[in-house]
Coordinates of C-alpha atoms in Angstrom, one line a residue:
Chain A
X30 CA 16.6 17.2 79.4
X31 CA 16.5 17.9 75.7
X32 CA 20.2 17.4 75.5
X33 CA 20.0 13.9 77.1
X34 CA 17.3 12.8 74.7
X35 CA 19.3 14.0 71.7
X36 CA 22.4 12.1 73.1
X37 CA 20.4 8.9 73.5
X38 CA 19.0 9.3 70.0
X39 CA 22.4 9.8 68.5
X40 CA 23.8 6.8 70.4
X41 CA 21.0 4.7 69.2
X42 CA 21.5 5.8 65.6
X43 CA 25.3 5.2 65.8
X44 CA 24.7 1.7 67.2
X45 CA 22.2 1.0 64.4
X46 CA 24.8 2.2 61.7
X47 CA 27.5 0.1 63.3
X48 CA 25.3 -3.0 63.4
X49 CA 24.3 -2.4 59.7
X50 CA 28.0 -2.0 58.6
X51 CA 29.1 -5.1 60.6
X52 CA 26.3 -7.2 59.2
X53 CA 26.9 -6.0 55.6
X54 CA 30.7 -6.8 56.0
X55 CA 29.9 -10.2 57.4
X56 CA 27.5 -10.9 54.6
X57 CA 30.0 -9.7 52.0
X58 CA 32.8 -11.8 53.5
X59 CA 30.6 -14.8 53.7
X60 CA 29.4 -14.3 50.2
X61 CA 33.0 -14.3 49.1
X62 CA 34.2 -17.2 51.3
X63 CA 36.9 -19.5 49.9
X64 CA 37.9 -16.7 47.5
X65 CA 41.5 -16.7 49.0
X66 CA 41.8 -20.4 48.3
X67 CA 40.4 -20.1 44.9
X68 CA 42.7 -17.2 44.0
X69 CA 45.7 -19.0 45.4
X70 CA 44.8 -22.1 43.5
X71 CA 44.9 -20.1 40.2
X72 CA 47.7 -17.7 40.9
X73 CA 50.1 -20.0 42.7
X74 CA 50.6 -22.5 39.8
X75 CA 51.0 -19.6 37.3
X76 CA 53.6 -18.0 39.6
X77 CA 55.4 -21.3 40.1
X78 CA 55.5 -22.0 36.4
X79 CA 56.9 -18.5 35.8
X80 CA 59.6 -19.1 38.4
X81 CA 60.5 -22.5 36.9
X82 CA 60.8 -20.9 33.5
X83 CA 63.0 -18.1 34.9
X84 CA 65.2 -20.8 36.5
X85 CA 65.4 -22.5 33.1
X86 CA 66.9 -19.3 31.7
X87 CA 69.5 -19.4 34.5
X88 CA 70.6 -22.8 33.2
X89 CA 70.9 -21.5 29.6
X90 CA 73.1 -18.6 30.8
X91 CA 75.2 -20.9 33.0
X92 CA 75.8 -23.3 30.1
X93 CA 76.7 -20.5 27.7
X94 CA 79.1 -19.0 30.3
X95 CA 80.8 -22.3 30.9
X96 CA 81.0 -23.3 27.2
X97 CA 82.5 -19.9 26.3
X98 CA 85.1 -20.2 29.1
X99 CA 86.1 -23.7 28.0
X100 CA 86.2 -22.7 24.3
X101 CA 88.5 -19.7 25.0
X102 CA 90.9 -21.9 27.1
X103 CA 90.8 -24.7 24.4
X104 CA 91.7 -22.2 21.7
X105 CA 94.5 -20.7 23.8
X106 CA 95.9 -24.2 24.4
X107 CA 95.5 -25.3 20.8
X108 CA 97.3 -22.2 19.6
X109 CA 100.5 -23.4 21.3
X110 CA 100.6 -26.8 19.7
X111 CA 102.0 -25.8 16.3
X112 CA 105.1 -24.1 17.7
X113 CA 106.7 -27.3 18.9
X114 CA 105.2 -29.4 16.1
X115 CA 106.8 -27.0 13.6
X116 CA 110.1 -27.2 15.4
X117 CA 110.1 -30.9 15.3
X118 CA 109.1 -31.5 11.8
X119 CA 108.2 -35.1 10.9
X120 CA 110.8 -35.2 8.1
X121 CA 113.6 -34.5 10.5
X122 CA 114.8 -37.8 11.9
X123 CA 118.1 -36.8 13.6
X124 CA 119.1 -38.1 17.0
X125 CA 118.3 -34.7 18.5
X126 CA 114.7 -34.9 17.2
X127 CA 114.3 -38.4 18.4
X128 CA 115.5 -37.4 21.8
X129 CA 113.0 -34.5 21.8
X130 CA 110.2 -36.7 20.8
X131 CA 111.1 -39.1 23.6
X132 CA 111.1 -36.3 26.2
X133 CA 107.7 -35.1 25.0
X134 CA 106.4 -38.7 25.1
X135 CA 107.4 -39.0 28.7
X136 CA 106.1 -35.6 29.9
X137 CA 103.1 -35.0 27.6
X138 CA 99.5 -35.3 28.8
X139 CA 97.7 -36.3 25.6
X140 CA 94.5 -34.7 26.7
X141 CA 96.0 -31.3 27.0
X142 CA 98.7 -31.3 24.3
X143 CA 99.0 -32.9 20.9
X144 CA 102.0 -34.0 18.8
X145 CA 99.7 -34.1 15.7
X146 CA 100.4 -31.4 13.1
X147 CA 96.8 -30.6 12.7
X148 CA 97.6 -27.0 11.7
X149 CA 98.8 -28.2 8.3
X150 CA 95.2 -29.2 7.4
X151 CA 92.3 -26.9 7.0
X152 CA 90.4 -28.4 9.9
X153 CA 91.4 -29.6 13.3
X154 CA 90.9 -33.3 13.7
X155 CA 87.8 -34.0 15.9
X156 CA 89.8 -36.3 18.2
X157 CA 92.2 -33.6 19.2
X158 CA 89.5 -30.9 19.5
X159 CA 87.2 -33.0 21.6
X160 CA 89.9 -34.3 23.9
X161 CA 91.1 -30.8 24.5
X162 CA 87.6 -29.3 25.0
X163 CA 86.3 -31.9 27.4
X164 CA 89.6 -31.8 29.3
X165 CA 89.2 -28.1 29.9
X166 CA 85.5 -28.5 30.6
X167 CA 85.9 -30.9 33.5
X168 CA 89.6 -30.6 34.4
X169 CA 90.3 -34.3 34.3
X170 CA 89.7 -35.2 30.6
X171 CA 87.1 -37.7 31.4
X172 CA 84.6 -37.6 28.6
X173 CA 81.9 -39.4 30.6
X174 CA 81.9 -36.8 33.4
X175 CA 81.9 -34.1 30.7
X176 CA 78.8 -35.6 29.1
X177 CA 77.1 -35.8 32.5
X178 CA 77.9 -32.2 33.2
X179 CA 76.6 -31.1 29.9
X180 CA 73.4 -33.1 30.4
X181 CA 72.9 -31.5 33.9
X182 CA 73.2 -28.1 32.3
X183 CA 70.4 -29.1 29.9
X184 CA 72.4 -29.8 26.7
X185 CA 70.6 -32.2 24.4
X186 CA 72.6 -34.8 22.6
X187 CA 76.2 -34.3 21.7
X188 CA 78.0 -31.0 21.3
X189 CA 79.1 -30.4 17.7
X190 CA 82.7 -29.0 17.8
X191 CA 84.6 -27.8 14.8
X192 CA 87.9 -26.0 14.2
X193 CA 89.2 -24.5 11.0
X194 CA 92.6 -23.1 10.2
X195 CA 92.9 -20.2 7.9
X196 CA 95.9 -17.8 7.4
X197 CA 97.4 -18.8 10.7
X198 CA 94.2 -18.3 12.6
X199 CA 92.2 -21.0 14.3
X200 CA 88.5 -20.6 14.6
X201 CA 86.6 -22.9 17.0
X202 CA 82.8 -23.2 16.9
X203 CA 80.7 -25.1 19.4
X204 CA 77.1 -25.8 18.3
X205 CA 74.7 -27.4 20.7
X206 CA 71.0 -27.7 21.6
X207 CA 69.6 -26.8 24.9
X208 CA 66.2 -27.7 26.3
X209 CA 64.6 -25.6 28.9
X210 CA 64.8 -27.0 32.4
X211 CA 61.0 -26.7 32.7
X212 CA 59.5 -26.9 29.3
X213 CA 55.8 -26.3 29.9
X214 CA 54.8 -25.7 26.3
X215 CA 57.0 -28.4 24.9
X216 CA 59.0 -26.0 22.7
X217 CA 61.8 -27.2 20.5
X218 CA 65.3 -27.1 22.0
X219 CA 67.2 -23.9 21.6
X220 CA 70.0 -23.9 18.9
X221 CA 73.1 -22.2 20.4
X222 CA 76.4 -21.5 18.7
X223 CA 79.5 -19.9 20.2
X224 CA 82.7 -19.0 18.3
X225 CA 86.3 -18.2 19.2
X226 CA 89.2 -17.1 17.1
X227 CA 92.9 -17.1 18.0
X228 CA 96.2 -16.7 16.1
X229 CA 98.5 -19.8 16.1
X230 CA 102.0 -19.5 17.5
X231 CA 105.1 -20.4 15.5
X232 CA 103.9 -20.3 12.0
X233 CA 106.6 -18.4 10.1
X234 CA 104.4 -17.7 7.0
X235 CA 101.9 -15.6 8.9
Chain B
X19 CA 21.3 -16.2 57.0
X20 CA 23.0 -17.9 59.9
X21 CA 26.0 -15.8 60.1
X22 CA 27.2 -17.1 63.5
X23 CA 27.6 -20.7 62.2
X24 CA 30.0 -19.5 59.4
X25 CA 32.2 -17.4 61.7
X26 CA 35.9 -18.3 61.6
X27 CA 36.0 -19.7 58.1
X28 CA 37.8 -16.6 56.9
X29 CA 40.4 -16.9 59.6
X30 CA 40.8 -20.6 58.9
X31 CA 41.2 -19.9 55.2
X32 CA 43.8 -17.3 55.8
X33 CA 45.4 -19.3 58.4
X34 CA 45.9 -22.4 56.2
X35 CA 45.8 -21.1 52.7
X36 CA 48.0 -18.1 53.1
X37 CA 50.7 -20.0 55.1
X38 CA 50.7 -22.7 52.4
X39 CA 51.0 -20.1 49.6
X40 CA 53.8 -18.2 51.3
X41 CA 55.6 -21.5 52.0
X42 CA 55.5 -22.5 48.3
X43 CA 56.6 -19.0 47.2
X44 CA 59.5 -19.1 49.6
X45 CA 60.5 -22.5 48.4
X46 CA 60.7 -21.3 44.8
X47 CA 62.6 -18.2 45.9
X48 CA 65.1 -20.4 47.8
X49 CA 65.5 -22.6 44.7
X50 CA 66.1 -19.6 42.5
X51 CA 68.6 -18.1 45.0
X52 CA 70.4 -21.5 45.0
X53 CA 70.7 -21.6 41.2
X54 CA 71.7 -18.0 41.0
X55 CA 74.5 -18.4 43.6
X56 CA 75.7 -21.6 41.9
X57 CA 75.9 -19.8 38.5
X58 CA 77.6 -16.7 39.9
X59 CA 80.1 -18.7 41.9
X60 CA 81.0 -20.8 38.8
X61 CA 81.5 -17.6 36.8
X62 CA 83.6 -16.0 39.6
X63 CA 85.8 -19.2 39.7
X64 CA 86.3 -19.1 36.0
X65 CA 87.4 -15.5 36.1
X66 CA 89.7 -16.2 39.1
X67 CA 91.6 -19.1 37.4
X68 CA 92.1 -16.9 34.3
X69 CA 93.5 -14.2 36.5
X70 CA 95.9 -16.7 38.2
X71 CA 97.0 -17.9 34.8
X72 CA 97.7 -14.3 33.7
X73 CA 99.8 -13.4 36.7
X74 CA 101.2 -16.6 38.0
X75 CA 104.8 -15.9 37.1
X76 CA 104.8 -12.4 38.8
X77 CA 104.7 -13.8 42.4
X78 CA 103.2 -11.1 44.6
X79 CA 101.5 -9.1 41.8
X80 CA 97.8 -9.5 41.7
X81 CA 96.7 -7.3 38.8
X82 CA 98.2 -7.2 35.3
X83 CA 97.8 -3.4 35.4
X84 CA 100.4 -3.2 38.2
X85 CA 103.1 -5.0 36.1
X86 CA 106.2 -2.8 35.3
X87 CA 109.2 -3.4 33.1
X88 CA 111.2 -4.2 36.2
X89 CA 108.7 -7.0 37.2
X90 CA 109.1 -8.5 33.7
X91 CA 112.9 -8.4 34.1
X92 CA 112.7 -10.0 37.5
X93 CA 110.8 -13.1 36.4
X94 CA 113.9 -15.0 35.5
X95 CA 114.6 -18.2 33.7
X96 CA 113.8 -21.7 34.9
X97 CA 111.1 -20.3 37.2
X98 CA 109.1 -23.5 37.2
X99 CA 112.1 -25.8 37.7
X100 CA 113.8 -24.1 40.6
X101 CA 112.7 -23.7 44.2
X102 CA 111.0 -20.5 43.1
X103 CA 108.0 -22.6 42.0
X104 CA 107.0 -23.2 45.6
X105 CA 106.8 -19.5 46.1
X106 CA 104.8 -19.1 42.9
X107 CA 102.4 -21.8 44.0
X108 CA 101.8 -20.1 47.4
X109 CA 101.3 -16.8 45.7
X110 CA 99.0 -18.3 43.1
X111 CA 96.8 -19.7 45.9
X112 CA 96.8 -16.3 47.6
X113 CA 95.9 -14.5 44.4
X114 CA 93.1 -16.9 43.6
X115 CA 91.7 -16.5 47.1
X116 CA 92.0 -12.7 47.1
X117 CA 90.5 -12.3 43.7
X118 CA 87.6 -14.7 44.3
X119 CA 86.8 -13.0 47.6
X120 CA 86.7 -9.6 45.8
X121 CA 84.7 -10.9 42.9
X122 CA 82.1 -12.5 45.2
X123 CA 81.4 -9.0 46.7
X124 CA 80.3 -7.9 43.2
X125 CA 77.0 -9.8 43.2
X126 CA 74.3 -9.8 45.9
X127 CA 74.5 -12.7 48.3
X128 CA 77.8 -13.8 47.0
X129 CA 79.7 -12.8 50.2
X130 CA 77.3 -14.5 52.6
X131 CA 77.6 -17.9 54.1
X132 CA 80.9 -19.5 55.0
X133 CA 84.4 -18.6 53.9
X134 CA 85.3 -20.1 50.5
X135 CA 88.1 -22.5 50.3
X136 CA 90.3 -22.2 47.2
X137 CA 93.1 -24.4 45.9
X138 CA 95.2 -23.9 42.8
X139 CA 97.2 -26.6 41.1
X140 CA 99.7 -26.2 38.2
X141 CA 99.5 -29.3 36.1
X142 CA 102.2 -29.9 33.3
X143 CA 100.8 -30.6 29.9
X144 CA 104.0 -30.9 27.9
X145 CA 107.5 -29.6 28.1
X146 CA 107.2 -25.9 28.9
X147 CA 103.4 -25.9 29.0
X148 CA 100.8 -26.4 31.8
X149 CA 97.3 -25.7 32.8
X150 CA 95.9 -24.4 36.0
X151 CA 93.2 -26.1 38.0
X152 CA 91.2 -24.1 40.6
X153 CA 89.1 -26.1 43.0
X154 CA 86.8 -24.0 45.1
X155 CA 84.1 -24.7 47.6
X156 CA 81.8 -22.5 49.4
X157 CA 78.7 -22.9 51.6
X158 CA 75.9 -20.5 51.1
X159 CA 73.4 -19.8 53.9
X160 CA 69.9 -19.5 52.5
X161 CA 66.4 -20.4 53.5
X162 CA 65.0 -23.9 52.9
X163 CA 68.4 -25.5 52.4
X164 CA 67.4 -28.6 54.5
X165 CA 64.2 -28.8 52.5
X166 CA 66.1 -28.7 49.2
X167 CA 68.2 -31.6 50.5
X168 CA 65.0 -33.5 50.9
X169 CA 64.1 -33.1 47.3
X170 CA 67.3 -34.7 46.2
X171 CA 69.4 -31.6 45.9
X172 CA 72.0 -33.0 48.3
X173 CA 74.4 -30.6 50.1
X174 CA 72.4 -27.8 48.4
X175 CA 74.0 -25.1 50.5
X176 CA 77.5 -26.2 49.3
X177 CA 78.8 -25.3 45.9
X178 CA 81.9 -27.0 44.5
X179 CA 83.5 -25.8 41.3
X180 CA 86.5 -26.9 39.3
X181 CA 87.7 -24.3 36.8
X182 CA 90.6 -24.8 34.4
X183 CA 92.7 -22.3 32.4
X184 CA 95.5 -22.7 29.9
X185 CA 98.9 -21.2 30.6
X186 CA 99.6 -17.7 29.3
X187 CA 103.4 -17.9 29.9
X188 CA 104.3 -18.3 26.3
X189 CA 107.8 -17.0 26.8
X190 CA 108.6 -19.9 29.0
X191 CA 107.1 -22.3 26.5
X192 CA 109.2 -20.8 23.6
X193 CA 112.4 -20.8 25.8
X194 CA 111.8 -24.4 26.8
X195 CA 111.4 -25.5 23.2
X196 CA 114.7 -23.7 22.3
X197 CA 116.5 -25.0 25.3
X198 CA 115.4 -28.6 24.6
X199 CA 116.5 -28.3 21.0
X200 CA 119.9 -26.8 22.1
X201 CA 120.4 -29.4 24.7
X202 CA 119.5 -32.3 22.5
X203 CA 121.7 -30.9 19.7
X204 CA 124.6 -30.7 22.1
X205 CA 124.1 -34.3 23.2
X206 CA 123.9 -35.3 19.6
X207 CA 127.1 -33.4 18.7
X208 CA 129.1 -34.5 21.7
X209 CA 128.2 -38.2 21.7
X210 CA 130.2 -40.1 19.2
X211 CA 127.8 -43.0 19.2
X212 CA 124.9 -40.7 18.8
X213 CA 126.8 -39.0 16.0
X214 CA 127.5 -42.3 14.4
X215 CA 123.8 -43.2 14.6
X216 CA 122.9 -39.8 13.2
X217 CA 125.3 -40.4 10.3
X218 CA 123.7 -43.7 9.6
X219 CA 120.2 -42.2 9.7
X220 CA 121.3 -39.5 7.4
X221 CA 123.0 -42.0 5.1
X222 CA 119.9 -44.1 5.1
X223 CA 117.8 -41.0 4.3
X224 CA 120.2 -40.0 1.4
X225 CA 120.1 -43.5 0.0
X226 CA 116.4 -43.7 0.2
X227 CA 116.2 -40.3 -1.4
X228 CA 118.6 -41.4 -4.2
X229 CA 116.5 -44.6 -4.8
X230 CA 113.3 -42.6 -4.8
X231 CA 114.7 -40.0 -7.2
X232 CA 115.9 -42.9 -9.6
X233 CA 112.5 -44.4 -9.4
X234 CA 110.9 -41.1 -10.3
X235 CA 113.3 -40.5 -13.1
X236 CA 112.8 -43.9 -14.7

C-alpha cells in the first residue's frame, strides 16, 4: 500500500515539474518572439554586404590577371618588331627593300605588327602601344569592345599605358584605377600598376 | 498570460524567416560561385593559349619539358606554308583541349558541368609572325542559375572566353625575314628592269647626296 502511495506521489511530482518546465519554456519563447526575424534582419544585410565586398575583390583579381596576361603578350609581340624594322632601314630604298615593304603591306595586320621604328626613340608611341595592347586584350583589335570589357571589370576611366626603351630592353607599364564592384563606404578607386620587361630582338648594339 | 493564443508564432517565424534567410544566403553563394568559376576559367584559358603558343610547332608534344634535340631537328622549315600546317592546327586544338581539361581539375568546381569546347586559330600578323586565338566555352552547373538569369545575368551558367597569345616561334620569324631578303635580292639582281630601276634610284640618291654635301660645304 505504501509503495502505491509513494508511486502516485512521485508521478504527481513529475507531472508538476514537467508542467512547470513546459510553461517556463513557453513563457521564455513567447517573451523572445520575433527574435529570429530581428536577428535575421540585422545579420543578413551585414552578411550580404560582406559577400558583395568579397565578390568585388574577385573582380580586382580578375582584372589584374587579365591585364598582366595581355601586358606579357603585348611585350612579347612588340619585342619582335625591331628585327624586321632594323633589317629594312628607312634609308635603304633599293628595289629589294621596296618589294619587302610591299609584301609586308599586303600581309601585315596593323593592330598586331608595326612598321614604325619606335625602338629608336626612348618611348614607344602611344598609338602603337595602345593598338597592340587592346588587340591582345580582346583578340579583335576593337577598342570599343576593349573599353567595354575594362569597364565591366571595374576599371575607372582610361588605362594609362607607357613603354620605355633602354639598353635594348622594353619596359611596359599599365596604370589604372579600379573601383570596387560594391563600394559601400564610397572609398576612392584603387590605384593599380603592373609592369613587364622584355629584351628586344635584332638590335646589334645590345 | 494567454499562452494558447500565441502558439504557432515561433513555427511561423521559423517557417518563413529562416527559409527566406537561407534563400538569400544561397543566392549570394551562387553568385560568388559564378564569379569564381568565370575568373578561374578565364585564367585557365589564358594559360592554355600560352601553352599552345609555346608548343605549337612540335605537333604531338604537349609539354615543353618533353622536347628533345631530335624534336627540334624534326621541326623543319616552311612548317606554316606546307600541308604540315593542317596537322599543326589539329594538334594545336588537341593540346589546348587537353591542357584546359587538366587545368580545370586544379580548382574546385572547375571540372563540373558540361564539357568545354575549345577552338584554336593561328592568325598571321606579318610575314613570319602570328598570334594564337583560343575561343573556349563551358557551361557550369550551379544552383540558382535560372534565378541569376532573371537578374539580367543572361546565360549565367555559360562562360565564354577569348584568350590571345603572341607567337613564340622566333626562329621561323628570323628565317622568314632572311628568306624574304634573299628572295627579293635575287629578284632585284636577276631582273634587268629592276636592276635598271635600282641603278636609277641609287644614282638619284648619290646625286641628292652630292647636292646636299655641296649645300653643307657652302
